[in-house]
Amino acid sequence: MHATREIDAAPDMGVEQHHDHAHHGPASGLMRWVTTTNHKDIGTLYLWFAFIMFLVGGAMAMVIRAELFQPGLQLVDPHFFNQMTTVHGLIMVFGAVMPAFTGLANWLVPMMIGAPDMALPRMNNWSFWILPFAFLILLSSLFMEGGGPAFGWTFYAPLSTTYSGDSTALFVFSVHIMGMSSIMGAINVIVTIFNLRAPGMTMMKMPLFVWTWLITAFLLIAVMPVLAGAVTMVLTDKFFGTDFFNAAGGGDPVLFQHIFWFFGHPEVYIMILPSFGIISAILPTFARKKLFGYSSMVYATASIAGLSFIVWAHHMFTTGMPLFGELFFMYCTMLIAVPTGVKVFNWVATLWRGSITFEVPMLFALAFLVLFTIGGFSGLMLAITPADFQYHDTYFVVAHFHYVLVTGAIFSIMAAAYYWLPKWTGHMFDEGLAKLHFWCSLISVNLLFFPMHFLGLAGMPRRIPDYALQFADVNKLVSIGGFAFGLSQLIFLAVVIKCIRGGEKAPAKPWEGAEGLEWTLPSPAPYHTFETPPEVK
């Protein structure tokens, strides 16, 4: 018995020594990134993955804009054009914006609440590593016989069930994997926030970024299964002879739209709520004032999330619903302007009489404030049922959601990257190059999306490879804006690489007015965050 105990004890000691060794820092080489369970490493992986996908999706947008540079068919055939619009949308939504926010959550949530790591590190590793496979499957479908998915990112039936190719099966499989990744990430965020907050950090003392992510995580868990149900029904309709969306077999194609948009509208808020948290961190820092109306910001975020579940049919005004239904969804949609207005008001009140300076994160945050508000106003215009009949499926809609998602979500992600880059790398970034990136992005993004409002009002339909002659000049301008915006993002890549490789050493708190636990850590943040929980008063 005694001998057995000695033998049993030996491997335990080995394990202990191994842990001791790991305690000092990361393993080296490629396997560090494959096997890592560290929240910062996984955050970094998510952010790089999102940026690569942003460039891939952006390249597809360039194909679209090159084809639309002149009227007539020049470069690609209409079927390939449809594949580009479909995969561009899917990649930007599921491959760029959502993983970028998950990367920020991985990096920042434990640092902001004083936790050592995410609560479920092994699951964290899995939720990242299944994501590249999902997109490999999606992108490989483009090389199949008959081409990739070409039914729009909304994959409306019967386009996706009756008139699609065999690549639909790969599309469905990849969407399932993306959904699994999102749900695992969301569970991790919720468990971390509820269980690992530092002593003294009550819910109403949490930074707003943590709050917005907590609410986003609940939204994800609520709607991702709905998306999974929709794609599964598409799969069985297409390959297994069911008739969920086939009118001839007793189904209903409009049912698809109800199910899709019940997922799709909260999804819009999944892609914008974390932005509100980022902007609420940056504006007070550079205005050197406390955020105006913290608790009203929390309630406004929760109200937006709640309301997002009862507005889905505003995407479907033209499908022919009863007048009562149209009015109900119109008023509910307009109601979202109230909590959103509270947020914009609070941000402006935070800036009021502040000692404002214009560092690069602040420039992006201010651009967000103005341009996101424009996107919000055009959304309000689309919410009005009779007006929506005119705008529906025109470029006005394209202009609206790109103002919300590019100058909203993407600009806030850029603001976040510049704001926390010194904390991540330990170096200050090149201010001149970063300002060049900001101004090029700001000018080109407006040249790209603002004229689209007028194209839409003049009647140019969306999702078409060719258009009438009278739209030629404006389309040329829009395409030039598109190419300029795409190229501007290479400046961002240069800034980040330069900052990682070296530069002026960053202090623990590089921004004078910054507040929060993450700024109490040295820059770069140590491999193991907060081994002793900080006390929050």
JSON list of C-alpha atoms in Angstrom, two decimals, residues 75-185:
[
{"chain": "A", "resi": 75, "resn": "LEU", "atom": "CA", "xyz": [-16.12, 41.94, -64.96]},
{"chain": "A", "resi": 76, "resn": "VAL", "atom": "CA", "xyz": [-18.25, 39.15, -63.49]},
{"chain": "A", "resi": 77, "resn": "ASP", "atom": "CA", "xyz": [-21.42, 37.32, -64.47]},
{"chain": "A", "resi": 78, "resn": "PRO", "atom": "CA", "xyz": [-24.61, 37.94, -62.43]},
{"chain": "A", "resi": 79, "resn": "HIS", "atom": "CA", "xyz": [-24.43, 34.55, -60.68]},
{"chain": "A", "resi": 80, "resn": "PHE", "atom": "CA", "xyz": [-20.91, 35.27, -59.39]},
{"chain": "A", "resi": 81, "resn": "PHE", "atom": "CA", "xyz": [-22.04, 38.78, -58.41]},
{"chain": "A", "resi": 82, "resn": "ASN", "atom": "CA", "xyz": [-24.79, 37.22, -56.27]},
{"chain": "A", "resi": 83, "resn": "GLN", "atom": "CA", "xyz": [-22.26, 34.88, -54.64]},
{"chain": "A", "resi": 84, "resn": "MET", "atom": "CA", "xyz": [-20.11, 37.89, -53.77]},
{"chain": "A", "resi": 85, "resn": "THR", "atom": "CA", "xyz": [-22.99, 39.85, -52.18]},
{"chain": "A", "resi": 86, "resn": "THR", "atom": "CA", "xyz": [-24.05, 36.76, -50.20]},
{"chain": "A", "resi": 87, "resn": "VAL", "atom": "CA", "xyz": [-20.65, 35.72, -48.88]},
{"chain": "A", "resi": 88, "resn": "HIS", "atom": "CA", "xyz": [-19.59, 39.36, -48.29]},
{"chain": "A", "resi": 89, "resn": "GLY", "atom": "CA", "xyz": [-22.61, 39.82, -46.00]},
{"chain": "A", "resi": 90, "resn": "LEU", "atom": "CA", "xyz": [-22.09, 36.54, -44.14]},
{"chain": "A", "resi": 91, "resn": "ILE", "atom": "CA", "xyz": [-18.38, 37.17, -43.61]},
{"chain": "A", "resi": 92, "resn": "MET", "atom": "CA", "xyz": [-18.79, 40.74, -42.42]},
{"chain": "A", "resi": 93, "resn": "VAL", "atom": "CA", "xyz": [-21.56, 39.83, -39.95]},
{"chain": "A", "resi": 94, "resn": "PHE", "atom": "CA", "xyz": [-20.34, 36.49, -38.59]},
{"chain": "A", "resi": 95, "resn": "GLY", "atom": "CA", "xyz": [-16.63, 36.64, -39.47]},
{"chain": "A", "resi": 96, "resn": "ALA", "atom": "CA", "xyz": [-15.61, 40.25, -38.86]},
{"chain": "A", "resi": 97, "resn": "VAL", "atom": "CA", "xyz": [-17.89, 42.25, -36.53]},
{"chain": "A", "resi": 98, "resn": "MET", "atom": "CA", "xyz": [-19.01, 39.51, -34.11]},
{"chain": "A", "resi": 99, "resn": "PRO", "atom": "CA", "xyz": [-15.56, 37.89, -33.60]},
{"chain": "A", "resi": 100, "resn": "ALA", "atom": "CA", "xyz": [-13.98, 41.35, -33.18]},
{"chain": "A", "resi": 101, "resn": "PHE", "atom": "CA", "xyz": [-16.37, 42.11, -30.31]},
{"chain": "A", "resi": 102, "resn": "THR", "atom": "CA", "xyz": [-15.76, 38.64, -28.83]},
{"chain": "A", "resi": 103, "resn": "GLY", "atom": "CA", "xyz": [-12.02, 39.32, -29.03]},
{"chain": "A", "resi": 104, "resn": "LEU", "atom": "CA", "xyz": [-12.49, 42.62, -27.19]},
{"chain": "A", "resi": 105, "resn": "ALA", "atom": "CA", "xyz": [-14.64, 40.85, -24.56]},
{"chain": "A", "resi": 106, "resn": "ASN", "atom": "CA", "xyz": [-11.96, 38.22, -24.07]},
{"chain": "A", "resi": 107, "resn": "TRP", "atom": "CA", "xyz": [-9.26, 40.81, -23.60]},
{"chain": "A", "resi": 108, "resn": "LEU", "atom": "CA", "xyz": [-11.17, 43.33, -21.57]},
{"chain": "A", "resi": 109, "resn": "VAL", "atom": "CA", "xyz": [-13.93, 41.73, -19.48]},
{"chain": "A", "resi": 110, "resn": "PRO", "atom": "CA", "xyz": [-11.57, 39.91, -17.04]},
{"chain": "A", "resi": 111, "resn": "MET", "atom": "CA", "xyz": [-9.31, 42.98, -16.80]},
{"chain": "A", "resi": 112, "resn": "MET", "atom": "CA", "xyz": [-12.28, 45.30, -16.19]},
{"chain": "A", "resi": 113, "resn": "ILE", "atom": "CA", "xyz": [-13.89, 43.20, -13.45]},
{"chain": "A", "resi": 114, "resn": "GLY", "atom": "CA", "xyz": [-10.64, 42.23, -11.72]},
{"chain": "A", "resi": 115, "resn": "ALA", "atom": "CA", "xyz": [-10.76, 38.51, -12.69]},
{"chain": "A", "resi": 116, "resn": "PRO", "atom": "CA", "xyz": [-7.76, 36.22, -13.31]},
{"chain": "A", "resi": 117, "resn": "ASP", "atom": "CA", "xyz": [-9.16, 34.85, -16.60]},
{"chain": "A", "resi": 118, "resn": "MET", "atom": "CA", "xyz": [-12.44, 33.85, -18.27]},
{"chain": "A", "resi": 119, "resn": "ALA", "atom": "CA", "xyz": [-14.47, 31.41, -16.16]},
{"chain": "A", "resi": 120, "resn": "LEU", "atom": "CA", "xyz": [-14.41, 28.55, -18.70]},
{"chain": "A", "resi": 121, "resn": "PRO", "atom": "CA", "xyz": [-10.97, 28.74, -20.37]},
{"chain": "A", "resi": 122, "resn": "ARG", "atom": "CA", "xyz": [-11.03, 25.36, -22.14]},
{"chain": "A", "resi": 123, "resn": "MET", "atom": "CA", "xyz": [-14.40, 26.14, -23.72]},
{"chain": "A", "resi": 124, "resn": "ASN", "atom": "CA", "xyz": [-13.01, 29.54, -24.65]},
{"chain": "A", "resi": 125, "resn": "ASN", "atom": "CA", "xyz": [-10.28, 27.82, -26.69]},
{"chain": "A", "resi": 126, "resn": "TRP", "atom": "CA", "xyz": [-12.86, 25.63, -28.43]},
{"chain": "A", "resi": 127, "resn": "SER", "atom": "CA", "xyz": [-15.23, 28.48, -29.21]},
{"chain": "A", "resi": 128, "resn": "PHE", "atom": "CA", "xyz": [-12.44, 30.23, -31.08]},
{"chain": "A", "resi": 129, "resn": "TRP", "atom": "CA", "xyz": [-10.88, 27.28, -32.89]},
{"chain": "A", "resi": 130, "resn": "ILE", "atom": "CA", "xyz": [-14.09, 25.99, -34.47]},
{"chain": "A", "resi": 131, "resn": "LEU", "atom": "CA", "xyz": [-14.59, 29.39, -36.09]},
{"chain": "A", "resi": 132, "resn": "PRO", "atom": "CA", "xyz": [-11.81, 29.21, -38.76]},
{"chain": "A", "resi": 133, "resn": "PHE", "atom": "CA", "xyz": [-13.19, 25.82, -39.83]},
{"chain": "A", "resi": 134, "resn": "ALA", "atom": "CA", "xyz": [-16.67, 27.28, -40.25]},
{"chain": "A", "resi": 135, "resn": "PHE", "atom": "CA", "xyz": [-15.31, 29.94, -42.60]},
{"chain": "A", "resi": 136, "resn": "LEU", "atom": "CA", "xyz": [-13.06, 27.52, -44.47]},
{"chain": "A", "resi": 137, "resn": "ILE", "atom": "CA", "xyz": [-16.17, 25.45, -45.20]},
{"chain": "A", "resi": 138, "resn": "LEU", "atom": "CA", "xyz": [-18.10, 28.54, -46.31]},
{"chain": "A", "resi": 139, "resn": "LEU", "atom": "CA", "xyz": [-15.29, 29.87, -48.52]},
{"chain": "A", "resi": 140, "resn": "SER", "atom": "CA", "xyz": [-14.53, 26.44, -50.01]},
{"chain": "A", "resi": 141, "resn": "SER", "atom": "CA", "xyz": [-18.17, 26.26, -51.19]},
{"chain": "A", "resi": 142, "resn": "LEU", "atom": "CA", "xyz": [-17.31, 29.04, -53.68]},
{"chain": "A", "resi": 143, "resn": "PHE", "atom": "CA", "xyz": [-15.17, 26.50, -55.59]},
{"chain": "A", "resi": 144, "resn": "MET", "atom": "CA", "xyz": [-17.91, 23.87, -55.87]},
{"chain": "A", "resi": 145, "resn": "GLU", "atom": "CA", "xyz": [-19.53, 23.00, -59.14]},
{"chain": "A", "resi": 146, "resn": "GLY", "atom": "CA", "xyz": [-22.42, 25.45, -59.51]},
{"chain": "A", "resi": 147, "resn": "GLY", "atom": "CA", "xyz": [-20.69, 27.96, -57.22]},
{"chain": "A", "resi": 148, "resn": "GLY", "atom": "CA", "xyz": [-21.25, 29.01, -53.61]},
{"chain": "A", "resi": 149, "resn": "PRO", "atom": "CA", "xyz": [-24.38, 30.34, -51.92]},
{"chain": "A", "resi": 150, "resn": "ALA", "atom": "CA", "xyz": [-25.94, 33.06, -54.11]},
{"chain": "A", "resi": 151, "resn": "PHE", "atom": "CA", "xyz": [-29.21, 33.80, -52.33]},
{"chain": "A", "resi": 152, "resn": "GLY", "atom": "CA", "xyz": [-28.25, 36.88, -50.26]},
{"chain": "A", "resi": 153, "resn": "TRP", "atom": "CA", "xyz": [-27.10, 36.76, -46.64]},
{"chain": "A", "resi": 154, "resn": "THR", "atom": "CA", "xyz": [-30.78, 36.56, -45.64]},
{"chain": "A", "resi": 155, "resn": "PHE", "atom": "CA", "xyz": [-31.14, 33.28, -47.64]},
{"chain": "A", "resi": 156, "resn": "TYR", "atom": "CA", "xyz": [-34.85, 33.85, -48.27]},
{"chain": "A", "resi": 157, "resn": "ALA", "atom": "CA", "xyz": [-36.89, 30.83, -49.30]},
{"chain": "A", "resi": 158, "resn": "PRO", "atom": "CA", "xyz": [-37.51, 29.78, -52.07]},
{"chain": "A", "resi": 159, "resn": "LEU", "atom": "CA", "xyz": [-34.15, 31.21, -53.29]},
{"chain": "A", "resi": 160, "resn": "SER", "atom": "CA", "xyz": [-32.29, 29.03, -50.78]},
{"chain": "A", "resi": 161, "resn": "THR", "atom": "CA", "xyz": [-34.56, 25.99, -50.94]},
{"chain": "A", "resi": 162, "resn": "THR", "atom": "CA", "xyz": [-35.69, 25.63, -54.56]},
{"chain": "A", "resi": 163, "resn": "TYR", "atom": "CA", "xyz": [-33.32, 27.74, -56.66]},
{"chain": "A", "resi": 164, "resn": "SER", "atom": "CA", "xyz": [-29.97, 27.13, -54.90]},
{"chain": "A", "resi": 165, "resn": "GLY", "atom": "CA", "xyz": [-27.08, 24.78, -55.65]},
{"chain": "A", "resi": 166, "resn": "ASP", "atom": "CA", "xyz": [-25.64, 21.92, -53.62]},
{"chain": "A", "resi": 167, "resn": "SER", "atom": "CA", "xyz": [-23.38, 24.34, -51.75]},
{"chain": "A", "resi": 168, "resn": "THR", "atom": "CA", "xyz": [-26.43, 25.09, -49.54]},
{"chain": "A", "resi": 169, "resn": "ALA", "atom": "CA", "xyz": [-25.49, 22.05, -47.43]},
{"chain": "A", "resi": 170, "resn": "LEU", "atom": "CA", "xyz": [-22.02, 23.49, -46.72]},
{"chain": "A", "resi": 171, "resn": "PHE", "atom": "CA", "xyz": [-23.55, 26.91, -46.02]},
{"chain": "A", "resi": 172, "resn": "VAL", "atom": "CA", "xyz": [-25.94, 25.38, -43.44]},
{"chain": "A", "resi": 173, "resn": "PHE", "atom": "CA", "xyz": [-23.14, 23.38, -41.82]},
{"chain": "A", "resi": 174, "resn": "SER", "atom": "CA", "xyz": [-20.90, 26.44, -41.51]},
{"chain": "A", "resi": 175, "resn": "VAL", "atom": "CA", "xyz": [-23.72, 28.57, -40.04]},
{"chain": "A", "resi": 176, "resn": "HIS", "atom": "CA", "xyz": [-24.32, 25.86, -37.41]},
{"chain": "A", "resi": 177, "resn": "ILE", "atom": "CA", "xyz": [-20.66, 25.94, -36.39]},
{"chain": "A", "resi": 178, "resn": "MET", "atom": "CA", "xyz": [-20.63, 29.76, -36.24]},
{"chain": "A", "resi": 179, "resn": "GLY", "atom": "CA", "xyz": [-23.73, 29.64, -34.02]},
{"chain": "A", "resi": 180, "resn": "MET", "atom": "CA", "xyz": [-22.15, 27.07, -31.68]},
{"chain": "A", "resi": 181, "resn": "SER", "atom": "CA", "xyz": [-19.09, 29.26, -31.35]},
{"chain": "A", "resi": 182, "resn": "SER", "atom": "CA", "xyz": [-21.23, 32.31, -30.53]},
{"chain": "A", "resi": 183, "resn": "ILE", "atom": "CA", "xyz": [-23.29, 30.46, -27.91]},
{"chain": "A", "resi": 184, "resn": "MET", "atom": "CA", "xyz": [-20.19, 29.06, -26.19]},
{"chain": "A", "resi": 185, "resn": "GLY", "atom": "CA", "xyz": [-18.61, 32.53, -26.17]}
]
